[in-house]
mmCIF file of C-alpha atoms and ligand atoms in Angstrom:
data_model
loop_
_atom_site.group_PDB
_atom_site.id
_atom_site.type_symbol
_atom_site.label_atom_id
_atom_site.label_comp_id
_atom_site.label_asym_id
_atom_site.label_seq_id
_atom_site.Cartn_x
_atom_site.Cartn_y
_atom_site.Cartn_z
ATOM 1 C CA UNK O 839 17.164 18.180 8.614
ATOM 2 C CA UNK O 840 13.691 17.938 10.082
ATOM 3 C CA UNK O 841 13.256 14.776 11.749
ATOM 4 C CA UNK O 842 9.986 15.278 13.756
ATOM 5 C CA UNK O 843 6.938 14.600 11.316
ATOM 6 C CA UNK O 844 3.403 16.568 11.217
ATOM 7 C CA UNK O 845 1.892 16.468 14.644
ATOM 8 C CA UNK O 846 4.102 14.154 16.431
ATOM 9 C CA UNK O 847 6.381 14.446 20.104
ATOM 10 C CA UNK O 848 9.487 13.104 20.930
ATOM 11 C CA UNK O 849 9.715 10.790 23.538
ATOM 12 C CA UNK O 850 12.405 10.589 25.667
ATOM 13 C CA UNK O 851 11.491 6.639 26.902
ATOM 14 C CA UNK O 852 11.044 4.382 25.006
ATOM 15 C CA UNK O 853 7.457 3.015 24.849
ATOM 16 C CA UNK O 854 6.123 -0.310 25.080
ATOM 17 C CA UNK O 855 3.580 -1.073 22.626
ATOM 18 C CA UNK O 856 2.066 -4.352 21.576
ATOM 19 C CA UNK O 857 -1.649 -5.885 21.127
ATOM 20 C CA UNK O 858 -1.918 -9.257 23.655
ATOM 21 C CA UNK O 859 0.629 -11.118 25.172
ATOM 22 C CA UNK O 860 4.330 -10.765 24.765
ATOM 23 C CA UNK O 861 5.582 -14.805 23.121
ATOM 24 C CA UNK O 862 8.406 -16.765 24.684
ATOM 25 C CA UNK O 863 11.234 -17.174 22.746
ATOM 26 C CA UNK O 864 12.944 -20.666 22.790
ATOM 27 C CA UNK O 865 16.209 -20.759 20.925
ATOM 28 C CA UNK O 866 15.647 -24.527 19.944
ATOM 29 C CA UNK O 867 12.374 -24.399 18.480
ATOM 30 C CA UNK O 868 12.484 -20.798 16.949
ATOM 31 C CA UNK O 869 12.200 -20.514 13.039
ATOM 32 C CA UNK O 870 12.698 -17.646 10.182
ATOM 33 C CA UNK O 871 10.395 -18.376 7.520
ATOM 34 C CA UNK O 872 10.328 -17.040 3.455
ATOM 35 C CA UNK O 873 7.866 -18.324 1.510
ATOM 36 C CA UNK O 874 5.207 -17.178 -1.403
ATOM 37 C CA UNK O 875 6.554 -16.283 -4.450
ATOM 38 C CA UNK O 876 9.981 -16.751 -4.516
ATOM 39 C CA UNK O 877 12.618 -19.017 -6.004
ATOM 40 C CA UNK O 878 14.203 -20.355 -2.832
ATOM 41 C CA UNK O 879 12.008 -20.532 0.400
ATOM 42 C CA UNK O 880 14.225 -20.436 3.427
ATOM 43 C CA UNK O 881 13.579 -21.730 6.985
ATOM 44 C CA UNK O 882 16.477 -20.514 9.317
ATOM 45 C CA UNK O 883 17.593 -21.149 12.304
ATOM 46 C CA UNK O 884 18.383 -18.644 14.825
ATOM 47 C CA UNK O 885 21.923 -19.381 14.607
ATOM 48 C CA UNK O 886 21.762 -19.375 11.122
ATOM 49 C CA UNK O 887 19.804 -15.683 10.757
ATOM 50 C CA UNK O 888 22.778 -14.366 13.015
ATOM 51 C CA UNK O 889 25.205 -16.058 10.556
ATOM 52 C CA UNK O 890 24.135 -13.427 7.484
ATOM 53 C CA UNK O 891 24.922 -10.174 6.531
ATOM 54 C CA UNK O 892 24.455 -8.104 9.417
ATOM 55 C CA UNK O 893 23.788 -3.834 8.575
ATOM 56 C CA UNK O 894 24.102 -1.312 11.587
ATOM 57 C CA UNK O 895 21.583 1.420 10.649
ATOM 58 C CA UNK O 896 20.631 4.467 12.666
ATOM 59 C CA UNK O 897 16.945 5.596 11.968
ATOM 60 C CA UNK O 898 13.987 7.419 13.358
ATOM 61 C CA UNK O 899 10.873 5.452 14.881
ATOM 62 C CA UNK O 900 6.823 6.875 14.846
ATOM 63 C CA UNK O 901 4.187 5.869 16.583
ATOM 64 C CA UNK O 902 0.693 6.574 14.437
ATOM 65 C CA UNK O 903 -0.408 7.539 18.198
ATOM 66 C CA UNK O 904 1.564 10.381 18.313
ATOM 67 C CA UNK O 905 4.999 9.984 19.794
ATOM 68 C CA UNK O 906 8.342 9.475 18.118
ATOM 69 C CA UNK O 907 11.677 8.553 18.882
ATOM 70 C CA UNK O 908 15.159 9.688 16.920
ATOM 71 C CA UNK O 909 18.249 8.216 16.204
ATOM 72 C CA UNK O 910 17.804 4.798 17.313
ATOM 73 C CA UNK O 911 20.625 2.116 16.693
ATOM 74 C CA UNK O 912 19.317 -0.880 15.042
ATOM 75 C CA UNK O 913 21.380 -3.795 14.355
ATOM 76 C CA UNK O 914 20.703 -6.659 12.327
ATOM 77 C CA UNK O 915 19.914 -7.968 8.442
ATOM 78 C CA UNK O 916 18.607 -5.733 5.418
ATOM 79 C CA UNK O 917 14.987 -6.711 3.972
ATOM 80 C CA UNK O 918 16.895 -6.154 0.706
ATOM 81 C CA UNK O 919 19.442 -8.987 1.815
ATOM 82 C CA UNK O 920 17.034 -11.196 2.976
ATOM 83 C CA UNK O 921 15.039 -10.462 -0.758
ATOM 84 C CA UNK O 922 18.906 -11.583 -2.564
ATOM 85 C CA UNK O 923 18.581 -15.291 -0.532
ATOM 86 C CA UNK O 924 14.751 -15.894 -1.850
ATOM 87 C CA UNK O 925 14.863 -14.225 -5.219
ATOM 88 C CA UNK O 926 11.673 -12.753 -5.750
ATOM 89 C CA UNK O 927 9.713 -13.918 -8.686
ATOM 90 C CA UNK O 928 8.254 -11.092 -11.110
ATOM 91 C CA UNK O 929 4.851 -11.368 -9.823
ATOM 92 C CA UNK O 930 6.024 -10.589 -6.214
ATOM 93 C CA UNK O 931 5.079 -7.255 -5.664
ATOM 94 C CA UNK O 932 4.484 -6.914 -2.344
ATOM 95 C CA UNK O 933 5.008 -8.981 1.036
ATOM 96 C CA UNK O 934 3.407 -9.770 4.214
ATOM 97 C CA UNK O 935 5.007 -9.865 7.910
ATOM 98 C CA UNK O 936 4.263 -12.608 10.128
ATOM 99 C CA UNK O 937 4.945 -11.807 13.995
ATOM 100 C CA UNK O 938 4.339 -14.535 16.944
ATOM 101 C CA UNK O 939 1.133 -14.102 18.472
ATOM 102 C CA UNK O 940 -0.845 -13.281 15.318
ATOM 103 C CA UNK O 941 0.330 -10.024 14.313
ATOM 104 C CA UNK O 942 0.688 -9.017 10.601
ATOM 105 C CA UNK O 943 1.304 -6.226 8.783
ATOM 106 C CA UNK O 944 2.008 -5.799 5.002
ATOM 107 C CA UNK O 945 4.273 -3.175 2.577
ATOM 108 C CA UNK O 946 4.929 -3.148 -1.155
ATOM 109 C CA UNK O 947 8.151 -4.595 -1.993
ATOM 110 C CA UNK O 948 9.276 -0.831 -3.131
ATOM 111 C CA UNK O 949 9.144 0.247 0.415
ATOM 112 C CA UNK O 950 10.842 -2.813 2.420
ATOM 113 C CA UNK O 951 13.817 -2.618 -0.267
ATOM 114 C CA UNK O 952 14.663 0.641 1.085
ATOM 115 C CA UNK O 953 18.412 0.429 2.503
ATOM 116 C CA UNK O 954 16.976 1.177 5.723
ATOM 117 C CA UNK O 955 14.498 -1.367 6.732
ATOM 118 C CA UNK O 956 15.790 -4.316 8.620
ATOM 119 C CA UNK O 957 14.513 -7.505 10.888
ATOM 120 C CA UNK O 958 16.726 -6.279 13.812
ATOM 121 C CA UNK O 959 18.088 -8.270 16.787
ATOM 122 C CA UNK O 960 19.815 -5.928 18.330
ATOM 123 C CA UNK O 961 19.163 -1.853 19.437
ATOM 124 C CA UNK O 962 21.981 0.119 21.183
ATOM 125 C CA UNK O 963 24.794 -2.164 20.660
ATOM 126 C CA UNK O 964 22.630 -4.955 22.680
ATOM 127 C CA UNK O 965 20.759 -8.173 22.019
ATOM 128 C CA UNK O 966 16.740 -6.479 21.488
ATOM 129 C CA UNK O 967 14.645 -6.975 24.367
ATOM 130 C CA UNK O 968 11.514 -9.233 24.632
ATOM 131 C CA UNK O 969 9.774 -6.205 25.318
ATOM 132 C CA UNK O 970 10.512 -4.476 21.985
ATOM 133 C CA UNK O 971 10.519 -7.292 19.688
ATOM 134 C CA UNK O 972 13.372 -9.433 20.760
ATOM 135 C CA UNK O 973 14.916 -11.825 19.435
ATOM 136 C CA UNK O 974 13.937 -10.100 15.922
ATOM 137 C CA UNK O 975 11.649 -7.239 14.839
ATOM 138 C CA UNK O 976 11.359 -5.492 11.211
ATOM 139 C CA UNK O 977 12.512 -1.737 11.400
ATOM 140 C CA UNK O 978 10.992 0.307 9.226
ATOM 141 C CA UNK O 979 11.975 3.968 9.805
ATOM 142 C CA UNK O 980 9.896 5.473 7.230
ATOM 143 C CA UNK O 981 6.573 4.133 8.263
ATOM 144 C CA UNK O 982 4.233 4.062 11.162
ATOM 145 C CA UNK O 983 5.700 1.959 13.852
ATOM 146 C CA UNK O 984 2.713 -0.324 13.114
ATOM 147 C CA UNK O 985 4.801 -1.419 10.178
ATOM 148 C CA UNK O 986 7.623 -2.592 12.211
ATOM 149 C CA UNK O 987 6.702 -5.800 13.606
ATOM 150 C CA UNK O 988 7.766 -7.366 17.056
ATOM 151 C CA UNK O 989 8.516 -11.341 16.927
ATOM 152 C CA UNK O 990 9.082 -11.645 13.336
ATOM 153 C CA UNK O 991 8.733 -15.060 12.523
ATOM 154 C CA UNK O 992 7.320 -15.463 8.906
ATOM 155 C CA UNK O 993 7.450 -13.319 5.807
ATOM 156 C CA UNK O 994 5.851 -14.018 2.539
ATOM 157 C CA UNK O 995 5.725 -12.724 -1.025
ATOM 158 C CA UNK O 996 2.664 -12.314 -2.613
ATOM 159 C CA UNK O 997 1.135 -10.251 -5.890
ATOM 160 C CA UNK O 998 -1.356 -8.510 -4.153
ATOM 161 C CA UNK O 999 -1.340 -6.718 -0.552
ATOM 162 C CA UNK O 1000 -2.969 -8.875 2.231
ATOM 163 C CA UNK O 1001 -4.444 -6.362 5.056
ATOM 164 C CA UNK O 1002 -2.137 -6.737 8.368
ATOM 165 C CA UNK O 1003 -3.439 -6.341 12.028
ATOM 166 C CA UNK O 1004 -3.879 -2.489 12.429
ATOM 167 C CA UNK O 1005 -4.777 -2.129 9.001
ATOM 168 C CA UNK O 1006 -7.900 -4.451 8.971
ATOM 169 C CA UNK O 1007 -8.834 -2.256 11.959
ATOM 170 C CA UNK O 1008 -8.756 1.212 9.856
ATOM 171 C CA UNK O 1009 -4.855 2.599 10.429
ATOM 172 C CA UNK O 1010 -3.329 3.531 6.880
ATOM 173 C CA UNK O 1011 -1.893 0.985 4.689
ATOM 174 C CA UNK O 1012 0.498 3.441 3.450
ATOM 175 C CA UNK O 1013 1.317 4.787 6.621
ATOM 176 C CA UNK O 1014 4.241 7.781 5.603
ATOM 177 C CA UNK O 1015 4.321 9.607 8.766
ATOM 178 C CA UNK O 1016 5.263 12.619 6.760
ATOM 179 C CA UNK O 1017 2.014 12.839 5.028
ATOM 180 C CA UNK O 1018 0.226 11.767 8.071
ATOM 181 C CA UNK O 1019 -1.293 8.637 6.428
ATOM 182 C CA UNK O 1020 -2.724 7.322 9.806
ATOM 183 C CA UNK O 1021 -5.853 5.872 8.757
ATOM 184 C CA UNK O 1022 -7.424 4.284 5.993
ATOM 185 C CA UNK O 1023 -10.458 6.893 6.053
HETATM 186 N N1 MTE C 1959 3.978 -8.183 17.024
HETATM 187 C C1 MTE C 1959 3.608 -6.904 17.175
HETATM 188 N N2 MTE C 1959 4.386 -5.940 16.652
HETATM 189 C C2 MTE C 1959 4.063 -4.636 16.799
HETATM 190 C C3 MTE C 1959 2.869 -4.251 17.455
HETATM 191 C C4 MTE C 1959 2.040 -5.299 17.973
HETATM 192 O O1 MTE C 1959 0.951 -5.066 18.550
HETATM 193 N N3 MTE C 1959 2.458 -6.601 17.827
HETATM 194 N N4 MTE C 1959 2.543 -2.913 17.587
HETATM 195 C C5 MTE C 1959 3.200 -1.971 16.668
HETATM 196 C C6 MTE C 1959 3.081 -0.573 17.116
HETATM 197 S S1 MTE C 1959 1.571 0.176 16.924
HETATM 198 C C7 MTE C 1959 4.149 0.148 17.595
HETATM 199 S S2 MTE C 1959 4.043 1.799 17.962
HETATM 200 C C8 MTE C 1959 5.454 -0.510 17.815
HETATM 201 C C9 MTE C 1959 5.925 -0.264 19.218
HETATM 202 O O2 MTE C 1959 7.191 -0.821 19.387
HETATM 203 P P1 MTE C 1959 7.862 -0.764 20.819
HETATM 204 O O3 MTE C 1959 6.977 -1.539 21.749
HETATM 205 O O4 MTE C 1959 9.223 -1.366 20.655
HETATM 206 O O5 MTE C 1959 7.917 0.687 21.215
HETATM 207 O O6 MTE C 1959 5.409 -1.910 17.593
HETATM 208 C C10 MTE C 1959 4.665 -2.291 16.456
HETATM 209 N N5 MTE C 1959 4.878 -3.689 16.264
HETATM 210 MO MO1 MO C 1960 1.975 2.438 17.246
#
């Protein structure tokens, strides 16, 4: 199976990518929030998100830049599993991802059910680092990494698509690597 999409280069590191400053993490005062339209908003502890489901899921990752990495291993709870707790109402149709720091980005719920998107905590067999999202990042493998959103804190339903962070600033909403949706032009 091809793994490499159109014009893209595997990476051997592992890069470090984020817009401003990296957010401390403090155990006590850190929060998982679902909210929007849904039956059953949820506030979790971090305790609490380590207490459900957990999915090991080995996936590809793609940088709209250029570079990719393959067969990462991601550890941590399916969006789908997450969606079972709220229960979506009808009118939810897509949702919006709410990182420390200010960073959003947005999908249609079609795309974050996918089996394998998930808000990970850890990546080869280890807690995630800071530096890549730690203590909880969304994975979404088949999406522009700009999808997959460091610091998760927040995540809410909605009936139409808000614009995220990269996507305000002309990168794809869309964003399928393999159709080399990179911007919104
Ligand atoms: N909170 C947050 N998440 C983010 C970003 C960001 O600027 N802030 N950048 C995105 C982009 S463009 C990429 S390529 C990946 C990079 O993830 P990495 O630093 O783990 O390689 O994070 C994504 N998630
Ligand atoms: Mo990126």
């Amino acid at each position: 199976m091809e793994r490499l999409p159109p014009h893209q280069q595997l990476k051997t590191d592992f890069p470090i990518l984020h817009f401003g400053k990296m957010p401390e993490f403090d155990k006590e005062t850190w929060d998982f929030r679902v909210e929007g339209l849904i039956e059953n908003p949820v506030k979790l502890t971090y305790d609490e998100f380590l207490a459900l489901e957990r999915t090991a899921q080995v996936s590809d990752f793609h940088c709209v830049l250029g570079w990719s990495k393959i067969y990462l291993k991601w550890e941590g709870v399916r969006f789908s599993d997450v969606a079972r707790l709220v229960k979506p109402k009808s009118n939810a149709l897509f949702a919006t991802i709410e990182a420390d720091a200010g960073y959003t980005t947005s999908l249609p719920l079609a795309d974050l059910m996918e089996p394998d998107v998930l808000f990970a905590y850890n990546f080869d067999d280890k807690p995630l680092e800071p530096a890549h999202g730690g203590p909880l990042r969304l994975v979404v493998p088949r999406k522009y990494a700009y999808k997959s959103a460091k610091w998760v804190r927040r995540v809410v339903f909605t009936e139409e698509q808000q614009p995220g962070f990269w996507e305000e600033r002309g990168y794809s909403n869309s964003a399928d690597p393999w159709k080399e949706e990179r911007y919104s032009y």
